[in-house]
Short mmCIF file of C-alpha atoms in Angstrom, two decimals:
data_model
loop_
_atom_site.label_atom_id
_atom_site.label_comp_id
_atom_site.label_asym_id
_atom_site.label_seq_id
_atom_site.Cartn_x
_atom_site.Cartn_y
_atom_site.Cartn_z
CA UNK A 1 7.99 14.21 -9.55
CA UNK A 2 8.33 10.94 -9.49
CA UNK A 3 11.07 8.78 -7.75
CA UNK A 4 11.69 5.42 -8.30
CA UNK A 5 14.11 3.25 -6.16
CA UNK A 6 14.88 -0.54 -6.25
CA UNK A 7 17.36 -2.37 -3.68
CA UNK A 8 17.55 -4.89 -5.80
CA UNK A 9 19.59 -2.98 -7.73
CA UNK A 10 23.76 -2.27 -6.81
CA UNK A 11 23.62 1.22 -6.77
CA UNK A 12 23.33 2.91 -2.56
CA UNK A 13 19.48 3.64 -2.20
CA UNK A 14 20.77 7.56 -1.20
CA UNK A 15 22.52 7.25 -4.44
CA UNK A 16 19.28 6.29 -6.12
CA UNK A 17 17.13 8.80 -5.01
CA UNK A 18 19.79 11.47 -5.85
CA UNK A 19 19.68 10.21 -9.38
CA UNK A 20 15.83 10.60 -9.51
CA UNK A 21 15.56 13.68 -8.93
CA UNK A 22 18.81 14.47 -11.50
CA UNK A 23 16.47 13.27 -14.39
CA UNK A 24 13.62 15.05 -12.90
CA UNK A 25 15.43 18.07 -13.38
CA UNK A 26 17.43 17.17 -16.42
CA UNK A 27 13.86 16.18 -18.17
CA UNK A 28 12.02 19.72 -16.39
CA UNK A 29 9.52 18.02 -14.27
CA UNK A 30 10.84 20.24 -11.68
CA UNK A 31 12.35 23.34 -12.42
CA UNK A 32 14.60 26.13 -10.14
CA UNK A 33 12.22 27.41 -7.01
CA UNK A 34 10.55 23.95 -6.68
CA UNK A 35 10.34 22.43 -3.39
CA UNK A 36 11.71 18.47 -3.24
CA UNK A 37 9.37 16.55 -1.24
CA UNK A 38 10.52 16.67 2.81
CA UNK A 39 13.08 14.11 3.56
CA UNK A 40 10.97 12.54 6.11
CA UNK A 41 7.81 12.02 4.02
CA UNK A 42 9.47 10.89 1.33
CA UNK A 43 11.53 8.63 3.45
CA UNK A 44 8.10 7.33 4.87
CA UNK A 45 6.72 6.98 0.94
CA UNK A 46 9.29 4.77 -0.22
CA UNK A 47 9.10 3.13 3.08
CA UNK A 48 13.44 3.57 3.39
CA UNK A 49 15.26 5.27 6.34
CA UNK A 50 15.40 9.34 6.26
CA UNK A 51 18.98 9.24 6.34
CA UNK A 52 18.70 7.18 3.13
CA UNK A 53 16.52 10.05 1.65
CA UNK A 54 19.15 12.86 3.45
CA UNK A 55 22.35 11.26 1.68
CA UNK A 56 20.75 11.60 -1.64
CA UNK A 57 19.72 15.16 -0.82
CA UNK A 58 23.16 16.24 0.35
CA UNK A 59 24.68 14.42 -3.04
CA UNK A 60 22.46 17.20 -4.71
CA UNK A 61 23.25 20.04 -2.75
CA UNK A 62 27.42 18.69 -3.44
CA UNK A 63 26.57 19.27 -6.95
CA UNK A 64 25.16 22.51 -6.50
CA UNK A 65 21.94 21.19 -7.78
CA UNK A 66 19.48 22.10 -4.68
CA UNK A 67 19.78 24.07 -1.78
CA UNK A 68 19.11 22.27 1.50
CA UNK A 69 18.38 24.53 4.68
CA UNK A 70 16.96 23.71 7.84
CA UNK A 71 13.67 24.51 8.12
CA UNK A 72 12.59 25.53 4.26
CA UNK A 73 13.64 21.76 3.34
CA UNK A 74 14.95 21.07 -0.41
CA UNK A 75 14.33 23.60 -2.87
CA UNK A 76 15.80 23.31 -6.78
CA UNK A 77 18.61 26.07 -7.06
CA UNK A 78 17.92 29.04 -9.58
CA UNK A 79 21.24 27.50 -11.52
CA UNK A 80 20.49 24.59 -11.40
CA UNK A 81 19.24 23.88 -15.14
CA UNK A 82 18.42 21.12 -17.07
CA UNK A 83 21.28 20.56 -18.74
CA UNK A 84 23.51 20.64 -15.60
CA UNK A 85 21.40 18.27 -14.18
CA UNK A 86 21.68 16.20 -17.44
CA UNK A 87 25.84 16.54 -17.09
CA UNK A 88 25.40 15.29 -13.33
CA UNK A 89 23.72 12.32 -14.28
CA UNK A 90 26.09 11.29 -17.26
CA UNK A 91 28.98 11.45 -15.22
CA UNK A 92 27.30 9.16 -12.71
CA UNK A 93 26.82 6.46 -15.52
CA UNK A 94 30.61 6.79 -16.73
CA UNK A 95 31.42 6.22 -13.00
CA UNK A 96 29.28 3.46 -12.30
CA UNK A 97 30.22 2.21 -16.41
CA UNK A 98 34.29 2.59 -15.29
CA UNK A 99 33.34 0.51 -12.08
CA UNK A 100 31.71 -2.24 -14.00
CA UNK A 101 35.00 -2.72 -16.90
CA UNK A 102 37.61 -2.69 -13.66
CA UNK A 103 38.65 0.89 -14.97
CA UNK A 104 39.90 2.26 -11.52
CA UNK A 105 38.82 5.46 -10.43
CA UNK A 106 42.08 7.06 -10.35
CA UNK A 107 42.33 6.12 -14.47
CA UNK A 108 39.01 7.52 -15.04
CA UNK A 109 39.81 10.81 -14.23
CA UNK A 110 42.91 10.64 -16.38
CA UNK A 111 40.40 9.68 -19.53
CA UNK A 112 38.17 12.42 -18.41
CA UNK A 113 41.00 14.59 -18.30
CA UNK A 114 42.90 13.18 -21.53
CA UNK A 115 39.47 13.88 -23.37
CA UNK A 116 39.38 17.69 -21.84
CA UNK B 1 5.67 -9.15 5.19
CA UNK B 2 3.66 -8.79 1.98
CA UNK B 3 0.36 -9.23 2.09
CA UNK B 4 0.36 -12.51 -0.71
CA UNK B 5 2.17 -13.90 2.48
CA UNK B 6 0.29 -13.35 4.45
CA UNK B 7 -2.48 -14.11 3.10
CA UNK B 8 -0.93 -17.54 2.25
CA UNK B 9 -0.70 -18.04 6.35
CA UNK B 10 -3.72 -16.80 7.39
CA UNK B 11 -5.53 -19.24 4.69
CA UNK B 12 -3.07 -22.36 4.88
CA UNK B 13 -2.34 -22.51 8.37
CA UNK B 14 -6.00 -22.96 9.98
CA UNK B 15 -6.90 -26.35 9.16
CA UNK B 16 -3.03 -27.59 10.54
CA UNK B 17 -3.69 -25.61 13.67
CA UNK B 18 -7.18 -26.67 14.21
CA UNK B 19 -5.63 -30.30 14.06
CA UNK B 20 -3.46 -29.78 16.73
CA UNK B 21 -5.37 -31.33 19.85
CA UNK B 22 -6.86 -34.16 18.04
CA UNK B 23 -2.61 -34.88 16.98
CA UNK B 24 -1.71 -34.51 20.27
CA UNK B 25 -4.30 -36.60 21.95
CA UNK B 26 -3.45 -39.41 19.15
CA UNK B 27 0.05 -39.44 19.96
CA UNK B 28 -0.47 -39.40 23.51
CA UNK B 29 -3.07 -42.02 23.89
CA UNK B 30 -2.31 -43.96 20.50
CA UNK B 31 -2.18 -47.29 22.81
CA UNK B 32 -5.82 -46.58 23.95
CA UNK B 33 -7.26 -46.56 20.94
CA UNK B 34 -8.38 -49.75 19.65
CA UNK B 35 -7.29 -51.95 16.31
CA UNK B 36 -11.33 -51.00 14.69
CA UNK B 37 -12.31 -47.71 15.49
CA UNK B 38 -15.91 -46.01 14.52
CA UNK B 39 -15.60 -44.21 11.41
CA UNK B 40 -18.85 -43.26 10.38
CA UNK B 41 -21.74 -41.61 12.54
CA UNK B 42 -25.74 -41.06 11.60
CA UNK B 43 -26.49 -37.80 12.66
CA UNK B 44 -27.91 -38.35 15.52
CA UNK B 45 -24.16 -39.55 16.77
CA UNK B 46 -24.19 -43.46 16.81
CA UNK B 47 -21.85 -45.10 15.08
CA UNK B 48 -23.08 -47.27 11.95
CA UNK B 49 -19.37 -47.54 10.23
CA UNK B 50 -15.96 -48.83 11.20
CA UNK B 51 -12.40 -48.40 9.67
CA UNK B 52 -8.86 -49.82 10.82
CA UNK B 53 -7.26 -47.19 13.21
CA UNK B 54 -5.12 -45.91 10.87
CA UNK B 55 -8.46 -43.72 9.34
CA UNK B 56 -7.35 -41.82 12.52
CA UNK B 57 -4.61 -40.45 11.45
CA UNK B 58 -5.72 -39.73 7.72
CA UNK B 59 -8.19 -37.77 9.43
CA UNK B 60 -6.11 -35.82 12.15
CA UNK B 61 -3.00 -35.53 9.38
CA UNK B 62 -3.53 -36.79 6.22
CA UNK B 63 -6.93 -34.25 5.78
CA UNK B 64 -5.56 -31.16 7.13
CA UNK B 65 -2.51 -31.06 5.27
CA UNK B 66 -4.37 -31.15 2.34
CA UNK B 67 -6.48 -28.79 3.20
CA UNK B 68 -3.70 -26.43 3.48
CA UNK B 69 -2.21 -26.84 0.56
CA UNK B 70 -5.39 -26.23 -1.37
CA UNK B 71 -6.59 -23.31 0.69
CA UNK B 72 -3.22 -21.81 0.89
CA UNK B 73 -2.64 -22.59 -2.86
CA UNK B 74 -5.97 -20.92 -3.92
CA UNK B 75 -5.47 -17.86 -1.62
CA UNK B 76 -2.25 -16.42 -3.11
CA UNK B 77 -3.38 -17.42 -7.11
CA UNK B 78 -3.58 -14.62 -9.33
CA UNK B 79 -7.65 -16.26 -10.16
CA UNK B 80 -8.11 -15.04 -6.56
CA UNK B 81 -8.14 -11.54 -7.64
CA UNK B 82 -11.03 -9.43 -6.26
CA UNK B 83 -13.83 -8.23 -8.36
CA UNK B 84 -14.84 -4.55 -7.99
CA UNK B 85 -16.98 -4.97 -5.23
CA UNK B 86 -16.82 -8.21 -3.67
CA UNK B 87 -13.86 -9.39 -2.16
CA UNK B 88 -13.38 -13.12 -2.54
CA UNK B 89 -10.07 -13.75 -0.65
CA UNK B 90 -11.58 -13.03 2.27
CA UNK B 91 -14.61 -15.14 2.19
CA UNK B 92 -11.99 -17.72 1.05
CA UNK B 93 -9.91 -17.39 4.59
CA UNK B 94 -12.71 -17.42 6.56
CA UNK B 95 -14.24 -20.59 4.63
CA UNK B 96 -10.48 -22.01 5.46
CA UNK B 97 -10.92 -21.13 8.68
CA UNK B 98 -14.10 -22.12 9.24
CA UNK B 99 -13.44 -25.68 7.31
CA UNK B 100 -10.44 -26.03 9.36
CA UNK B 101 -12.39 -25.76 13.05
CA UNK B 102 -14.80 -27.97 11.77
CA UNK B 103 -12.49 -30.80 10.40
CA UNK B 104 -10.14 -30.77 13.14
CA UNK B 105 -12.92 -30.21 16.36
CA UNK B 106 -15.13 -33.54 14.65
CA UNK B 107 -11.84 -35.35 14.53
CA UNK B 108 -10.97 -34.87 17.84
CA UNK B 109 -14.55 -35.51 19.09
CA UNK B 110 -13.99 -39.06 17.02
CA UNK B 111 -10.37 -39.60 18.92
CA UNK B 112 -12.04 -38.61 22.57
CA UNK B 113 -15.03 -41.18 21.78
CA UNK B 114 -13.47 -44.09 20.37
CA UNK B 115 -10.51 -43.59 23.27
CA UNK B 116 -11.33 -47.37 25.47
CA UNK B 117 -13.93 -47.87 23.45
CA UNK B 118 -14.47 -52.19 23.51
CA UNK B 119 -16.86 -52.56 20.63
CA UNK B 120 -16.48 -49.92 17.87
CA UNK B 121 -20.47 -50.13 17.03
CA UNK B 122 -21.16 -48.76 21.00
CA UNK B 123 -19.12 -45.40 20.16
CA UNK B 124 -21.22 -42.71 20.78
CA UNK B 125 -20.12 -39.27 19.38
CA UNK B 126 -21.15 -36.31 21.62
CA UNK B 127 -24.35 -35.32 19.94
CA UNK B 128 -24.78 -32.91 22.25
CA UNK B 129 -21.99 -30.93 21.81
CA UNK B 130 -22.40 -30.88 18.14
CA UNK B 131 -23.77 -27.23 19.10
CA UNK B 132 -20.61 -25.62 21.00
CA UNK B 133 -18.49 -27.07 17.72
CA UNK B 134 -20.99 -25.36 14.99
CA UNK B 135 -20.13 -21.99 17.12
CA UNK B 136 -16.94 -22.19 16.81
CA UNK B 137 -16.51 -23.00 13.15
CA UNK B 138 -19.08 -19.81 12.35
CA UNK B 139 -17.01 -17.87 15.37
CA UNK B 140 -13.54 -19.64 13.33
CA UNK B 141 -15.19 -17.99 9.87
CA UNK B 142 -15.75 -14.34 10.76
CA UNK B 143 -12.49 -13.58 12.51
CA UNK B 144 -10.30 -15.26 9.50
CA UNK B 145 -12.26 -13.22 7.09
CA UNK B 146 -11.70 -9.92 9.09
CA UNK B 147 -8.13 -10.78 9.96
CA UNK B 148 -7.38 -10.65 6.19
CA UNK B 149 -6.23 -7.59 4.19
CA UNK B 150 -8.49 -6.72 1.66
CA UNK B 151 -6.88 -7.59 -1.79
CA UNK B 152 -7.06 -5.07 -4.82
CA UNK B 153 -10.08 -4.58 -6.88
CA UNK B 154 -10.48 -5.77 -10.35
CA UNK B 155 -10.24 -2.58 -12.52
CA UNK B 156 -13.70 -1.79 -14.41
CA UNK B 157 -14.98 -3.47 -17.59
CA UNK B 158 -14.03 -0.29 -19.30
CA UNK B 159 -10.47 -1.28 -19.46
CA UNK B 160 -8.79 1.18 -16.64
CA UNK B 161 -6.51 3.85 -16.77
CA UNK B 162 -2.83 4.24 -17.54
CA UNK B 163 -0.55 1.51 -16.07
CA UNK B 164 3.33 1.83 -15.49
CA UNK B 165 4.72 -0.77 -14.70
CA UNK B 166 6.90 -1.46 -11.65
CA UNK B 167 9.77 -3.97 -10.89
CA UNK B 168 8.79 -6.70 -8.01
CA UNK B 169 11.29 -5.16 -5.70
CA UNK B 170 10.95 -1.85 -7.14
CA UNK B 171 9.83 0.95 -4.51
CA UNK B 172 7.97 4.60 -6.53
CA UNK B 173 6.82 7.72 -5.19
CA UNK B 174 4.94 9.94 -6.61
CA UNK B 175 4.80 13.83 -5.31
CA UNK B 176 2.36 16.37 -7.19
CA UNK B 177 0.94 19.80 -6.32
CA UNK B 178 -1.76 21.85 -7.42
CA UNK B 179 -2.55 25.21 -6.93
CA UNK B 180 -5.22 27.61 -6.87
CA UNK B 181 -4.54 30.99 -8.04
CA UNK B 182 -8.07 32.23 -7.53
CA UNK B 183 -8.00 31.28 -3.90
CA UNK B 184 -4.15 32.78 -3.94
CA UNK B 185 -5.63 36.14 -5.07
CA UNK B 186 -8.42 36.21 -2.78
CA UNK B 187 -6.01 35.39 0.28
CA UNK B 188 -3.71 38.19 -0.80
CA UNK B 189 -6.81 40.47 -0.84
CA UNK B 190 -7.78 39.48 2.58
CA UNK B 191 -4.31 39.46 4.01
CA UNK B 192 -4.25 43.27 2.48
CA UNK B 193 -7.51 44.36 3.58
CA UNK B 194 -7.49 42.84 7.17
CA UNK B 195 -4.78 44.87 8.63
CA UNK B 196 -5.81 48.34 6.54
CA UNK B 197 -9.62 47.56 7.78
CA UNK B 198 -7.89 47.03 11.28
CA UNK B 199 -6.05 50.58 10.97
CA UNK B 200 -8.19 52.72 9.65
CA UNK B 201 -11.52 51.66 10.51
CA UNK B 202 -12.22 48.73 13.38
CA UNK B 203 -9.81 45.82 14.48
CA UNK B 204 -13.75 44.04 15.00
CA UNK B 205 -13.54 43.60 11.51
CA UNK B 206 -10.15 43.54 10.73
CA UNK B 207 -9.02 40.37 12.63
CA UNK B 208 -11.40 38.20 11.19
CA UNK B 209 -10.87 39.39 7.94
CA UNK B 210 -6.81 38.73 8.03
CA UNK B 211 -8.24 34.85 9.62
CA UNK B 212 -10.19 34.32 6.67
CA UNK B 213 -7.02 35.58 4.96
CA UNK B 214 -4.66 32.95 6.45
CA UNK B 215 -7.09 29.99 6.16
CA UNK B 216 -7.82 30.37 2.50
CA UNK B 217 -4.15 30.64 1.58
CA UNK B 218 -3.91 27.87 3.41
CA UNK B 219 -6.29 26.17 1.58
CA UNK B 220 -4.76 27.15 -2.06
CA UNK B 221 -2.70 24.71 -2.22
CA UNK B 222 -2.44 20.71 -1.70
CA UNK B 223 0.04 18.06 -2.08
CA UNK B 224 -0.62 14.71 -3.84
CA UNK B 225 1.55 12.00 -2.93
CA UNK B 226 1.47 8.41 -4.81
CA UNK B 227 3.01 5.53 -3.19
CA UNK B 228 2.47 1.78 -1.76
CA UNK B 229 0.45 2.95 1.06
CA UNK B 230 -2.02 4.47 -1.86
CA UNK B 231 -3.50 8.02 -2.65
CA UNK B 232 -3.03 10.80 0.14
CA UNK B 233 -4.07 14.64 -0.26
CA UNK B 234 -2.14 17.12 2.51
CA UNK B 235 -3.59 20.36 2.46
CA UNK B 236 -1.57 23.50 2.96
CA UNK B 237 2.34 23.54 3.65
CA UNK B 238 2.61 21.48 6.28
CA UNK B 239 0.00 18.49 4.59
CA UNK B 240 -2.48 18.92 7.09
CA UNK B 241 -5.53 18.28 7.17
CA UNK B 242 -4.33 14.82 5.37
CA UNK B 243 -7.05 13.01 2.77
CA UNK B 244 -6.08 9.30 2.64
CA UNK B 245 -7.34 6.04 0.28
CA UNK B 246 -5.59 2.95 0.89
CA UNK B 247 -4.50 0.96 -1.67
CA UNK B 248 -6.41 -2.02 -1.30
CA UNK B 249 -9.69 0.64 -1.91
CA UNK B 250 -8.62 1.83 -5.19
CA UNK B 251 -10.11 -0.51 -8.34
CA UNK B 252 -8.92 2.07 -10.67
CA UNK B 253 -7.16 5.42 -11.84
CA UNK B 254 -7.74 7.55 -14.72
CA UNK B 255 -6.68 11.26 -15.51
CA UNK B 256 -9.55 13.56 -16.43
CA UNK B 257 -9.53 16.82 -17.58
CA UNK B 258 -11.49 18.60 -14.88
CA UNK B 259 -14.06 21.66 -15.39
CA UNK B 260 -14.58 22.75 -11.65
CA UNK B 261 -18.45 23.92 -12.56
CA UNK B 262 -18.99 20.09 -13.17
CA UNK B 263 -18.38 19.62 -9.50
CA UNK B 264 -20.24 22.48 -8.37
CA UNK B 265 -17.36 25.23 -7.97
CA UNK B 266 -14.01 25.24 -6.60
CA UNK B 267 -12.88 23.88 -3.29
CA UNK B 268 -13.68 20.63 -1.47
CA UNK B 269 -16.66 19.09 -2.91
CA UNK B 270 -19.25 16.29 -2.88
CA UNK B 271 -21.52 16.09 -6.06
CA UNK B 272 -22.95 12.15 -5.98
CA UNK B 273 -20.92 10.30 -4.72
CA UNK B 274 -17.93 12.02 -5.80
CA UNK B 275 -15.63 13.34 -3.55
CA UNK B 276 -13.90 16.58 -5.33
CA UNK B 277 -10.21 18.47 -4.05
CA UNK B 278 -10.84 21.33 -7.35
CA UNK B 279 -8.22 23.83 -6.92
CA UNK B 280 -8.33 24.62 -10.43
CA UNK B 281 -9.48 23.32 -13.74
CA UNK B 282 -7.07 20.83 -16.00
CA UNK B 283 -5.84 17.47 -15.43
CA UNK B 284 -6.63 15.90 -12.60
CA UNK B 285 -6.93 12.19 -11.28
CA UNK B 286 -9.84 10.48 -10.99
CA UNK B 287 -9.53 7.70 -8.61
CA UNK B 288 -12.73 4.91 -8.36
CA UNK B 289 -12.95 3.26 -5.39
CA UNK B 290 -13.98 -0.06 -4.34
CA UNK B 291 -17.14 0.98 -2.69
CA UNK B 292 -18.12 2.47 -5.94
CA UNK B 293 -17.66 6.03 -4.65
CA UNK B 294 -14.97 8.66 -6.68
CA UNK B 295 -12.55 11.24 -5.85
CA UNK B 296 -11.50 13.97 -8.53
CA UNK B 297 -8.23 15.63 -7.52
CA UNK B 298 -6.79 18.40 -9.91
CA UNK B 299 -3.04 18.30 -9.81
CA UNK B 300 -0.26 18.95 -12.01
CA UNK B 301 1.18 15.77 -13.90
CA UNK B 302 -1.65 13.77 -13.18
CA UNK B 303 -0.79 11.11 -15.84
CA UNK B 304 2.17 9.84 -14.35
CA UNK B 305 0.15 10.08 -10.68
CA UNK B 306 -2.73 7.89 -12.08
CA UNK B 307 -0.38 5.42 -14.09
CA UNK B 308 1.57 5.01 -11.19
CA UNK B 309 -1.85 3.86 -8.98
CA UNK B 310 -2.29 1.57 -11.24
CA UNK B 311 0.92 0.05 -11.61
CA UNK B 312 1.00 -0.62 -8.04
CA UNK B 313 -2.58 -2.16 -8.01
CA UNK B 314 -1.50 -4.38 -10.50
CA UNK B 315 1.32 -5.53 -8.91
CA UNK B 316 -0.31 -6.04 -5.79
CA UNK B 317 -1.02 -9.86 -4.48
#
């Protein structure tokens, strides 16, 4: 899988990471059972701080995308699908969209829930 | 810091530290030297020229500076580039260094002898000593040349591999795996039959048989990561033993569809000059190295893998 992070960019590098691996499940590069690459290497690989790498896991696990455990590391969960994955990542863009038009958070979860 | 920077230092700063004492001595001493100065010595180190004192200082400043600008300039152009074998950069530092020692140690051997000096013609450089200097400017040469990071090879005339492309700031990595599910099979039927040959028959044969067991599943599968620090292969769960090529070694990537019999089997393998991790056949990358020696790596996804070796290569300094 491959995960690509710029801090050039505005967007938390955690954050970044998190959304990497969304698309890599959203487009099936990695699929439920996989194993995420350890924290620690891949905070090593991309040369950024493990906590970094661990706050972009633990977004994942929020979403009930992976499974983190002590020990057996970051492994896709069996419900995590594509399309979840793909739903994840959307809403991320209409949050980070809302934050770039001044639409306040509280609002955009009124539009979200207007358009439910 | 990157390594265009430092590069840039390590080729620009030499001559403007090698100028240093000769500087120092000038500014110290600039009442002792006198209105004509020797300029121009025969080779046996009498003086046969002369210049206004001021040819002093164009030599202890006015030279050096430009030399840094044009070493320093040349060192971090793209035309600087490394060819697949040769690496010119760092024969270029250690020329800079090497020019530097030599520019500033003559100047400051010109300072020391036309310090007091009464008639200019008289000066005598230090012929003797022309020998301790000549050391030090081949001494000045290696260590520049070995103190610089080797810069990325030109890819082959063929054309290279596939390239994605990565911002400047941009940070990738790359994680793929490969497995063998011959080698999975076989452990399972050693990891079976070592404990029942154990039980039933003799534990002599039994424990060796569940070893063998454990080290070939070890061995079934590896880990291929891709990222700045260049190609590394970790065996086994835990990535060890650990298969490294730096960057700066790789002139090119390509993905190759891999028959294991071409490499002699499966396993880790060396079939001229080719350095083979063949868990199964497929895609794998092919990596060329600087030296001119290869290493085939079967592993799942190993477009993006190889495209992303490149794309770094290329955006190295």
């Amino acid at each position: 899988m491959l995960i690509r992070v710029d801090p050039a960019r505005p967007q938390p590098l955690g954050e970044q990471v998190a959304a990497a691996v969304r698309r890599g499940i959203a487009e099936g590069e990695v699929t439920a059972g996989d194993r995420l690459p350890p924290a620690r290497e891949l905070a090593e690989s991309l040369d950024v701080s493990i906590h970094t790498v661990l706050a972009g896991y633990q977004k994942l696990r929020d979403e009930g995308l992976i499974d983190l455990r002590r020990g057996r590391g970051a492994v896709v969960r069996a419900g995590a699908h594509a399309g979840q994955a793909g739903v994840a990542e959307l809403v991320r863009g209409l949050v980070l969209e809302a934050r770039r038009f001044g639409i306040g958070d509280d609002e955009l979860v009124e539009l979200v829930r207007s358009a439910l | 810091m990157s390594t265009c920077f430092r590069r840039l230092l390590l080729a620009g700063l030499p001559p403007l530290v090698a100028a240093g004492p000769a500087v120092v001595v000038l500014a110290r001493d600039w009442a002792r030297i006198p209105e004509t100065v020797a300029s121009h010595f025969t080779f046996s180190g009498t003086a046969d020229g002369t210049g206004g004192r001021a040819l002093l200082l164009l030599l202890a400043v006015g030279v050096p500076v430009l030399l840094a600008v044009v070493f320093g300039g040349i060192a971090v152009a793209p035309a600087a580039r490394a060819g697949r074998r040769m690496d010119p950069a760092r024969a270029f530092v250690g020329l800079s260094w090497a020019t530097g020692v030599l520019v500033g140690g003559l100047t400051l051997l010109v300072v020391l002898a036309n310090r007091d000096a009464t008639d200019p013609l008289a000066v005598r450089l230090p012929g003797g000593e022309l020998g301790l200097p000549l050391v030090a400017v081949v001494v000045a040469g290696v260590i520049g040349a070995l103190l610089t990071p080797s810069s990325p090879a030109a890819p082959d005339e063929s054309g290279g591999g596939p390239v994605l492309r990565l911002g400047p700031t941009e940070r990738a990595s790359w994680t793929g795996r490969a497995a063998s599910w011959p080698l999975t099979a076989l452990s399972a039927a050693l990891l079976l039959a070592g404990p029942l040959t154990g039980m039933f028959l003799t534990w002599a044969t039994g424990i060796p048989l569940t070893a063998a067991g454990i080290l070939v599943l070890w061995c079934s599968a590896v880990r291929v990561t891709v990222d700045e620090r260049g190609l590394g292969i970790g065996v086994g769960p835990f990535g060890v033993p650990r298969l490294r090529i730096p960057q700066a070694e790789i002139a090119d990537a390509r993905v190759e569809d891999v028959a294991p019999l071409a490499y002699g089997g499966w396993g880790l393998r060396f079939v001229n000059g080719t350095t083979g991790v063949v868990l199964r056949s497929g895609p794998g990358i092919v990596v060329s190295r600087r030296s001119g020696r290869r290493l085939v790596v079967t592993v799942d996804d190993a477009a993006t893998g190889a495209a992303l070796l490149n794309g770094l290569r290329e955006r190295a300094c």
